[in-house]
């Protein structure tokens, strides 16, 4: 079951990432690495940051254990959905009304002219967040039923929408292209919602949307875990967001170099680490609920061994062939050889941290399954604090590459602190036999 679920997730992620690289290839060729690509990536990064912290990671980590233990599952899940979607709609409207201020806050290095160009795009892209929360909510229900295929493959719809927008608008003014891209993000989100509705209807889960009064005890326990999980899931994503913010002070194109390098870095991380953790989490949560720690540890050990081997090989290949990978994927049109060299160096800095980031993600599941979200949050915040220190220390001598290296160093700290909380002796004993 574990291997099958990992394979399903990996296949879906691989398909989506292939389309994602086609999307990035077209973006690099049509927009290049300049002010227009920078403003779109800034606009798209904000909802993505919230999506990864709030909607995908934190929600699933808090919801699945709480849902497993809930006495009245339909009532519990329906009220949680209604409350959170209402909050996200209000938040999206707030971003729309104050888009200039929000843009200035996330790209402090931009001048007034650039902020005015980026602000409308920020407002449009942010509406992807409530859409993707609906997707994430339905995905969590499907994961609990051990159905992973719909969610794994649905991300491809976003990439298909973006690819279509690029092909339709390729001969237009570059700023107009960014609008086409922004609206296509919303189209992709709507398509993801649609396929998930069809999936939960097939699984006879539509009754989950019956909104009734719910016991506050389970609801409060969920939100307590959710708050901790939100903070705990934030380290890597706030780190990437911090990179964008600091890179806005560097030469034009730096944000784009970081984006393209991080996209390549995210492929093995998503393909192996995220696919494994998505499949593993419901199984561990159920084992812990049933007080079967032996099985939970067995699943953790098996997953870690597989994941370490895959990530280690991916790291070696990525570092040795960094220039070739960036050249093959992006060097065409407006993306030149200098852009390739700059992006390849940043890719190497990111890849050094691939193994610790991936393994830390797996072992954090142990904490989440025991509803220790606040402990995980404390660990993440410590790692984030070190990342800020490293970023400030390395940005001047090494520019954008220094920001990537700072993120990697914080990944090693995250790994150490996570394993320490799990138990160093227990960790080493796990692999003795």
Short mmCIF file of C-alpha atoms in Angstrom, two decimals:
data_model
loop_
_atom_site.label_atom_id
_atom_site.label_comp_id
_atom_site.label_asym_id
_atom_site.label_seq_id
_atom_site.Cartn_x
_atom_site.Cartn_y
_atom_site.Cartn_z
CA UNK A 1 0.00 0.00 0.00
CA UNK A 2 2.79 2.44 0.92
CA UNK A 3 4.85 1.81 -2.23
CA UNK A 4 1.73 1.97 -4.41
CA UNK A 5 0.64 5.27 -2.83
CA UNK A 6 4.14 6.77 -3.19
CA UNK A 7 4.24 5.70 -6.83
CA UNK A 8 0.80 7.24 -7.51
CA UNK A 9 1.86 10.54 -5.94
CA UNK A 10 5.24 10.52 -7.68
CA UNK A 11 3.66 9.80 -11.08
CA UNK A 12 1.19 12.64 -10.69
CA UNK A 13 3.84 15.04 -9.45
CA UNK A 14 6.23 14.05 -12.26
CA UNK A 15 3.53 14.63 -14.89
CA UNK A 16 2.69 18.00 -13.36
CA UNK A 17 6.35 19.02 -13.03
CA UNK A 18 7.09 18.10 -16.65
CA UNK A 19 4.29 20.45 -17.65
CA UNK A 20 5.66 22.94 -15.12
CA UNK A 21 9.05 22.90 -16.79
CA UNK A 22 7.42 23.37 -20.19
CA UNK A 23 5.62 26.33 -18.64
CA UNK A 24 8.88 27.71 -17.24
CA UNK A 25 10.66 27.08 -20.53
CA UNK A 26 8.03 29.13 -22.34
CA UNK A 27 8.08 31.80 -19.64
CA UNK A 28 11.86 32.11 -19.85
CA UNK A 29 11.74 32.24 -23.64
CA UNK A 30 8.86 34.73 -23.91
CA UNK A 31 9.44 36.93 -20.85
CA UNK A 32 13.14 36.24 -20.14
CA UNK A 33 14.67 37.28 -16.80
CA UNK A 34 13.75 40.94 -16.38
CA UNK A 35 11.34 43.31 -14.66
CA UNK A 36 8.25 41.70 -16.23
CA UNK A 37 9.13 38.17 -15.15
CA UNK A 38 10.07 39.55 -11.73
CA UNK A 39 6.72 41.24 -11.13
CA UNK A 40 4.76 38.15 -12.18
CA UNK A 41 6.83 35.87 -9.95
CA UNK A 42 6.36 38.27 -7.03
CA UNK A 43 2.59 38.34 -7.65
CA UNK A 44 2.39 34.56 -7.97
CA UNK A 45 4.67 33.94 -4.98
CA UNK A 46 2.33 35.49 -2.38
CA UNK A 47 -0.64 33.13 -2.91
CA UNK A 48 1.80 30.25 -3.35
CA UNK A 49 3.42 31.09 -0.02
CA UNK A 50 0.05 31.08 1.75
CA UNK A 51 -1.05 28.00 -0.20
CA UNK A 52 1.94 25.94 0.88
CA UNK A 53 1.95 27.13 4.48
CA UNK A 54 -1.76 27.50 5.14
CA UNK A 55 -3.80 25.48 2.69
CA UNK A 56 -1.69 22.46 1.78
CA UNK A 57 0.84 21.66 4.50
CA UNK A 58 -0.65 23.04 7.70
CA UNK A 59 -4.25 22.16 6.99
CA UNK A 60 -3.56 18.55 6.06
CA UNK A 61 -1.19 18.03 9.01
CA UNK A 62 -3.79 19.29 11.48
CA UNK A 63 -6.95 18.05 9.77
CA UNK A 64 -6.20 14.37 9.16
CA UNK A 65 -5.34 13.46 12.80
CA UNK A 66 -8.30 15.54 14.07
CA UNK A 67 -10.65 14.04 11.47
CA UNK A 68 -9.50 10.52 12.37
CA UNK A 69 -10.38 11.14 16.03
CA UNK A 70 -13.61 13.13 15.43
CA UNK A 71 -16.75 11.43 16.71
CA UNK A 72 -19.03 13.21 14.21
CA UNK A 73 -16.84 13.49 11.11
CA UNK A 74 -19.37 15.16 8.80
CA UNK A 75 -20.25 17.90 11.27
CA UNK A 76 -16.61 18.48 12.19
CA UNK A 77 -15.30 18.76 8.63
CA UNK A 78 -18.19 20.86 7.32
CA UNK A 79 -17.90 23.59 9.96
CA UNK A 80 -14.12 23.75 9.58
CA UNK A 81 -14.53 24.18 5.83
CA UNK A 82 -17.12 26.95 6.17
CA UNK A 83 -15.07 28.92 8.70
CA UNK A 84 -11.79 28.76 6.77
CA UNK A 85 -13.19 29.48 3.31
CA UNK A 86 -14.97 32.52 4.77
CA UNK A 87 -11.71 33.77 6.26
CA UNK A 88 -9.81 33.30 2.99
CA UNK A 89 -12.40 35.16 0.94
CA UNK A 90 -12.21 38.12 3.35
CA UNK A 91 -8.39 37.98 3.22
CA UNK A 92 -8.46 37.99 -0.59
CA UNK A 93 -10.71 41.06 -0.62
CA UNK A 94 -8.33 42.79 1.80
CA UNK A 95 -5.39 42.12 -0.54
CA UNK A 96 -7.43 43.50 -3.46
CA UNK A 97 -8.22 46.79 -1.68
CA UNK A 98 -4.67 47.26 -0.38
CA UNK A 99 -2.69 45.68 -3.22
CA UNK A 100 -0.21 48.57 -3.46
CA UNK A 101 0.74 48.32 0.21
CA UNK A 102 0.93 44.53 0.06
CA UNK A 103 3.17 44.68 -3.02
CA UNK A 104 5.45 47.23 -1.40
CA UNK A 105 5.74 44.98 1.66
CA UNK A 106 6.70 41.85 -0.30
CA UNK A 107 9.09 43.58 -2.73
CA UNK A 108 10.55 46.43 -0.72
CA UNK A 109 13.34 46.96 -3.23
CA UNK A 110 10.91 47.81 -6.05
CA UNK A 111 10.53 51.49 -6.97
CA UNK A 112 7.11 53.18 -7.19
CA UNK A 113 6.75 52.57 -10.92
CA UNK A 114 7.43 48.83 -10.55
CA UNK A 115 5.05 48.57 -7.59
CA UNK A 116 2.27 50.11 -9.67
CA UNK A 117 2.94 47.54 -12.39
CA UNK A 118 2.95 44.62 -9.93
CA UNK A 119 0.04 45.57 -7.61
CA UNK A 120 -2.87 44.60 -9.96
CA UNK A 121 -1.19 41.25 -10.61
CA UNK A 122 -0.83 40.62 -6.87
CA UNK A 123 -4.58 41.25 -6.39
CA UNK A 124 -5.57 38.89 -9.22
CA UNK A 125 -3.24 36.04 -8.26
CA UNK A 126 -4.29 36.06 -4.61
CA UNK A 127 -7.77 34.70 -5.45
CA UNK A 128 -6.02 31.41 -6.24
CA UNK A 129 -5.71 30.87 -2.48
CA UNK A 130 -9.41 30.28 -1.62
CA UNK A 131 -9.71 28.07 -4.71
CA UNK A 132 -6.76 25.92 -3.72
CA UNK A 133 -8.03 25.66 -0.14
CA UNK A 134 -11.23 24.08 -1.47
CA UNK A 135 -9.01 21.66 -3.39
CA UNK A 136 -6.91 20.93 -0.31
CA UNK A 137 -9.95 20.30 1.88
CA UNK A 138 -11.35 17.77 -0.58
CA UNK A 139 -7.87 16.27 -1.09
CA UNK A 140 -7.54 15.62 2.66
CA UNK A 141 -10.83 13.72 2.66
CA UNK A 142 -9.67 11.67 -0.33
CA UNK A 143 -6.28 10.98 1.30
CA UNK A 144 -8.02 9.68 4.41
CA UNK A 145 -9.76 7.20 2.10
CA UNK A 146 -6.35 6.32 0.58
CA UNK A 147 -7.20 7.98 -2.74
CA UNK A 148 -4.24 10.04 -3.99
CA UNK A 149 -4.47 10.03 -7.79
CA UNK A 150 -6.87 12.96 -8.27
CA UNK A 151 -4.82 15.37 -6.17
CA UNK A 152 -1.49 14.14 -7.54
CA UNK A 153 -2.49 14.71 -11.17
CA UNK A 154 -4.71 17.79 -10.75
CA UNK A 155 -1.82 20.25 -10.36
CA UNK A 156 -1.16 19.63 -14.04
CA UNK A 157 -4.33 21.61 -14.79
CA UNK A 158 -2.74 24.79 -13.42
CA UNK A 159 0.31 24.30 -15.60
CA UNK A 160 -1.85 23.59 -18.66
CA UNK A 161 -3.76 26.83 -18.06
CA UNK A 162 -0.50 28.81 -17.77
CA UNK A 163 0.94 27.17 -20.89
CA UNK A 164 -2.21 28.02 -22.83
CA UNK A 165 -2.01 31.65 -21.65
CA UNK A 166 1.62 31.93 -22.78
CA UNK A 167 0.90 30.49 -26.22
CA UNK A 168 -2.14 32.73 -26.73
CA UNK A 169 -0.37 35.92 -25.60
CA UNK A 170 3.21 35.33 -26.82
CA UNK A 171 3.07 38.10 -29.45
CA UNK A 172 1.60 40.72 -27.12
CA UNK A 173 3.33 43.35 -25.02
CA UNK A 174 5.24 41.75 -22.11
CA UNK A 175 3.13 43.49 -19.47
CA UNK A 176 -0.06 42.25 -21.13
CA UNK A 177 1.35 38.73 -21.03
CA UNK A 178 1.63 38.97 -17.23
CA UNK A 179 -2.13 39.67 -17.08
CA UNK A 180 -2.89 36.63 -19.21
CA UNK A 181 -0.72 34.55 -16.89
CA UNK A 182 -2.42 35.92 -13.78
CA UNK A 183 -5.95 35.17 -14.98
CA UNK A 184 -4.87 31.72 -16.14
CA UNK A 185 -3.82 30.97 -12.54
CA UNK A 186 -7.49 31.40 -11.53
CA UNK A 187 -8.67 29.25 -14.45
CA UNK A 188 -6.27 26.51 -13.30
CA UNK A 189 -7.60 26.76 -9.75
CA UNK A 190 -11.21 26.44 -10.92
CA UNK A 191 -10.34 23.36 -12.97
CA UNK A 192 -8.69 21.76 -9.92
CA UNK A 193 -11.81 22.41 -7.85
CA UNK A 194 -13.98 20.81 -10.54
CA UNK A 195 -12.03 17.53 -10.77
CA UNK A 196 -11.97 17.19 -6.97
CA UNK A 197 -15.74 17.69 -6.76
CA UNK A 198 -16.13 14.88 -9.30
CA UNK A 199 -13.77 12.66 -7.27
CA UNK A 200 -15.48 13.14 -3.90
CA UNK A 201 -18.86 12.65 -5.57
CA UNK A 202 -17.61 9.30 -6.89
CA UNK A 203 -16.38 8.40 -3.38
CA UNK A 204 -19.78 9.42 -1.95
CA UNK A 205 -18.24 12.18 0.17
CA UNK A 206 -20.38 15.11 -0.98
CA UNK A 207 -22.49 14.77 2.17
CA UNK A 208 -19.46 16.20 3.96
CA UNK A 209 -20.72 19.63 2.95
CA UNK A 210 -23.75 19.40 5.27
CA UNK A 211 -23.25 22.39 7.58
CA UNK A 212 -24.58 21.70 11.06
CA UNK A 213 -23.79 22.74 14.59
CA UNK A 214 -20.63 21.10 15.85
CA UNK A 215 -19.10 20.29 19.21
CA UNK A 216 -16.62 23.03 20.13
CA UNK A 217 -14.16 20.65 21.80
CA UNK A 218 -13.04 18.96 18.58
CA UNK A 219 -13.13 22.24 16.69
CA UNK A 220 -10.90 23.98 19.26
CA UNK A 221 -8.47 21.06 19.27
CA UNK A 222 -8.19 21.29 15.48
CA UNK A 223 -7.49 25.03 15.50
CA UNK A 224 -4.87 24.62 18.21
CA UNK A 225 -3.10 22.03 16.08
CA UNK A 226 -3.69 24.09 12.93
CA UNK A 227 -2.02 27.16 14.40
CA UNK A 228 1.05 25.14 15.35
CA UNK A 229 1.10 23.39 11.97
CA UNK A 230 0.81 26.72 10.15
CA UNK A 231 3.93 27.99 11.88
CA UNK A 232 5.67 24.62 11.59
CA UNK A 233 5.07 24.36 7.84
CA UNK A 234 6.33 27.84 7.17
CA UNK A 235 10.12 27.56 7.38
CA UNK A 236 11.02 26.55 3.82
CA UNK A 237 8.35 28.76 2.26
CA UNK A 238 9.07 31.87 4.32
CA UNK A 239 12.72 31.25 3.50
CA UNK A 240 11.90 31.34 -0.24
CA UNK A 241 9.77 34.42 0.32
CA UNK A 242 12.64 36.06 2.21
CA UNK A 243 14.92 35.30 -0.73
CA UNK A 244 12.53 37.17 -3.05
CA UNK A 245 12.28 40.14 -0.70
CA UNK A 246 16.07 40.47 -0.31
CA UNK A 247 16.71 39.76 -4.00
CA UNK A 248 14.56 42.76 -4.91
CA UNK A 249 17.53 44.87 -3.71
CA UNK A 250 19.91 43.09 -6.11
CA UNK A 251 20.32 43.54 -9.86
CA UNK A 252 17.31 43.01 -12.11
CA UNK A 253 16.81 39.31 -12.88
CA UNK A 254 17.96 38.06 -9.44
CA UNK A 255 14.41 37.16 -8.41
CA UNK A 256 14.00 35.19 -11.62
CA UNK A 257 17.30 33.34 -11.13
CA UNK A 258 16.18 32.26 -7.68
CA UNK A 259 12.77 31.26 -9.02
CA UNK A 260 14.09 29.11 -11.87
CA UNK A 261 16.73 27.43 -9.67
CA UNK A 262 14.19 26.75 -6.94
CA UNK A 263 11.83 25.25 -9.50
CA UNK A 264 14.48 22.68 -10.46
CA UNK A 265 15.29 22.05 -6.77
CA UNK A 266 11.61 21.50 -6.00
CA UNK A 267 11.32 18.70 -8.59
CA UNK A 268 13.16 15.96 -6.64
CA UNK A 269 11.85 17.38 -3.36
CA UNK A 270 8.25 17.10 -4.57
CA UNK A 271 8.74 13.95 -6.62
CA UNK A 272 10.24 12.00 -3.72
CA UNK A 273 9.89 13.78 -0.34
CA UNK A 274 6.44 15.31 -0.74
CA UNK A 275 5.05 12.26 -2.55
CA UNK A 276 6.35 10.02 0.24
CA UNK A 277 5.08 12.21 3.08
CA UNK A 278 1.64 12.58 1.45
CA UNK A 279 1.27 8.81 1.22
CA UNK A 280 2.83 8.13 4.62
CA UNK A 281 1.00 10.64 6.80
CA UNK A 282 -2.51 9.09 6.83
CA UNK A 283 -0.97 5.67 7.51
CA UNK A 284 1.12 6.91 10.44
CA UNK A 285 -1.80 8.94 11.82
CA UNK A 286 -4.06 5.88 11.78
CA UNK A 287 -1.35 3.68 13.37
CA UNK A 288 -0.81 6.21 16.17
CA UNK A 289 -4.57 6.52 16.69
CA UNK A 290 -4.75 2.71 17.04
CA UNK A 291 -1.74 2.77 19.45
CA UNK A 292 0.33 0.66 17.01
CA UNK A 293 3.68 2.45 17.38
CA UNK A 294 5.62 -0.53 16.05
CA UNK A 295 3.89 -0.27 12.67
CA UNK A 296 4.32 3.51 12.62
CA UNK A 297 8.08 3.16 13.19
CA UNK A 298 8.30 0.45 10.54
CA UNK A 299 6.63 2.72 7.98
CA UNK A 300 8.91 5.60 8.99
CA UNK A 301 12.06 3.49 8.66
CA UNK A 302 11.07 2.04 5.28
CA UNK A 303 10.16 5.44 3.88
CA UNK A 304 13.36 7.10 5.14
CA UNK A 305 15.66 4.50 3.58
CA UNK A 306 13.93 4.79 0.20
CA UNK A 307 13.83 8.56 0.36
CA UNK A 308 17.48 9.00 1.37
CA UNK A 309 18.68 6.93 -1.58
CA UNK A 310 16.54 8.82 -4.08
CA UNK A 311 17.42 12.29 -2.77
CA UNK A 312 21.15 11.53 -2.53
CA UNK A 313 21.31 10.38 -6.16
CA UNK A 314 19.24 13.39 -7.25
CA UNK A 315 21.64 15.73 -5.40
CA UNK A 316 24.72 14.28 -7.09
CA UNK A 317 23.16 14.40 -10.56
CA UNK A 318 21.89 17.94 -10.06
CA UNK A 319 25.23 19.32 -8.85
CA UNK A 320 27.35 17.59 -11.51
CA UNK A 321 25.06 18.59 -14.39
CA UNK A 322 23.78 21.92 -13.05
CA UNK A 323 24.84 24.01 -16.07
CA UNK A 324 23.53 21.44 -18.52
CA UNK A 325 20.16 21.18 -16.74
CA UNK A 326 19.58 24.95 -16.77
CA UNK A 327 20.83 25.25 -20.37
CA UNK A 328 18.54 22.42 -21.50
CA UNK A 329 15.47 23.78 -19.71
CA UNK A 330 15.73 27.53 -20.05
CA UNK A 331 18.47 28.89 -22.37
CA UNK A 332 16.55 30.10 -25.38
CA UNK A 333 14.88 33.30 -26.54
CA UNK A 334 15.32 36.06 -23.95
CA UNK A 335 17.16 33.75 -21.51
CA UNK A 336 20.90 33.91 -22.37
CA UNK A 337 24.11 32.08 -21.33
CA UNK A 338 24.84 34.54 -18.49
CA UNK A 339 21.39 33.82 -17.07
CA UNK A 340 22.20 30.10 -17.29
CA UNK A 341 25.46 30.46 -15.33
CA UNK A 342 23.85 32.57 -12.61
CA UNK A 343 20.90 30.19 -12.23
CA UNK A 344 23.11 27.06 -12.23
CA UNK A 345 25.22 28.38 -9.34
CA UNK A 346 22.10 29.10 -7.30
CA UNK A 347 20.75 25.61 -8.12
CA UNK A 348 23.89 24.03 -6.64
CA UNK A 349 23.47 26.02 -3.43
CA UNK A 350 19.88 24.81 -3.10
CA UNK A 351 20.69 21.16 -3.91
CA UNK A 352 23.20 20.83 -1.07
CA UNK A 353 20.21 20.99 1.28
CA UNK A 354 17.96 18.55 -0.60
CA UNK A 355 18.58 15.51 1.66
CA UNK A 356 18.18 17.27 5.03
CA UNK A 357 15.03 19.10 3.91
CA UNK A 358 13.49 15.87 2.61
CA UNK A 359 14.30 13.69 5.63
CA UNK A 360 13.21 16.42 8.06
CA UNK A 361 9.84 16.48 6.31
CA UNK A 362 9.37 12.75 6.87
CA UNK A 363 10.25 12.86 10.58
CA UNK A 364 8.08 15.91 11.20
CA UNK A 365 5.14 13.62 10.39
CA UNK A 366 5.85 11.77 13.63
CA UNK A 367 5.38 14.99 15.57
CA UNK A 368 2.21 15.92 13.66
CA UNK A 369 0.72 12.45 14.16
CA UNK A 370 1.21 12.87 17.91
CA UNK A 371 -0.43 16.33 17.60
CA UNK A 372 2.82 18.05 18.62
CA UNK A 373 2.36 20.83 16.10
CA UNK A 374 3.59 23.53 18.47
CA UNK A 375 6.84 21.67 19.10
CA UNK A 376 7.31 21.36 15.33
CA UNK A 377 6.52 25.07 15.04
CA UNK A 378 9.17 25.95 17.61
CA UNK A 379 11.74 23.92 15.67
CA UNK A 380 10.77 25.64 12.41
CA UNK A 381 11.01 29.10 13.90
CA UNK A 382 14.50 28.41 15.21
CA UNK A 383 15.58 27.24 11.76
CA UNK A 384 13.97 30.33 10.21
CA UNK A 385 15.83 32.62 12.63
CA UNK A 386 19.12 31.06 11.55
CA UNK A 387 18.10 31.44 7.91
CA UNK A 388 17.56 35.18 8.37
CA UNK A 389 20.98 35.51 10.01
CA UNK A 390 22.68 33.50 7.25
CA UNK A 391 20.87 35.47 4.52
CA UNK A 392 21.97 38.83 5.91
CA UNK A 393 25.53 37.56 6.29
CA UNK A 394 25.81 36.02 2.81
CA UNK A 395 23.84 38.36 0.53
CA UNK A 396 26.60 40.97 0.24
CA UNK A 397 29.54 38.70 -0.64
CA UNK A 398 27.62 36.09 -2.69
CA UNK A 399 24.50 37.97 -3.91
CA UNK A 400 21.58 35.68 -4.94
CA UNK A 401 23.70 32.52 -4.52
CA UNK A 402 24.28 33.51 -0.89
CA UNK A 403 20.53 33.61 -0.30
CA UNK A 404 20.18 30.07 -1.66
CA UNK A 405 23.07 28.86 0.50
CA UNK A 406 21.48 30.46 3.58
CA UNK A 407 18.29 28.50 2.91
CA UNK A 408 20.30 25.29 2.65
CA UNK A 409 22.16 25.90 5.93
CA UNK A 410 18.84 26.45 7.69
CA UNK A 411 17.70 23.09 6.25
CA UNK A 412 20.51 21.30 8.07
CA UNK A 413 19.50 23.01 11.31
CA UNK A 414 15.86 22.04 10.73
CA UNK A 415 16.92 18.43 10.19
CA UNK A 416 19.04 18.28 13.35
CA UNK A 417 16.39 19.84 15.58
CA UNK A 418 13.65 17.58 14.18
CA UNK A 419 15.69 14.41 14.75
CA UNK A 420 16.66 15.63 18.22
CA UNK A 421 12.97 16.00 19.13
CA UNK A 422 12.18 12.58 17.65
CA UNK A 423 15.03 11.18 19.72
CA UNK A 424 18.63 10.79 18.58
CA UNK A 425 18.98 7.32 20.13
CA UNK A 426 15.61 6.23 18.71
CA UNK A 427 16.69 7.57 15.29
CA UNK A 428 19.92 5.55 15.22
CA UNK A 429 18.21 2.44 16.63
CA UNK A 430 15.65 2.70 13.84
CA UNK A 431 18.33 1.80 11.28
CA UNK A 432 20.39 -0.72 13.23
CA UNK A 433 18.64 -3.79 11.88
#
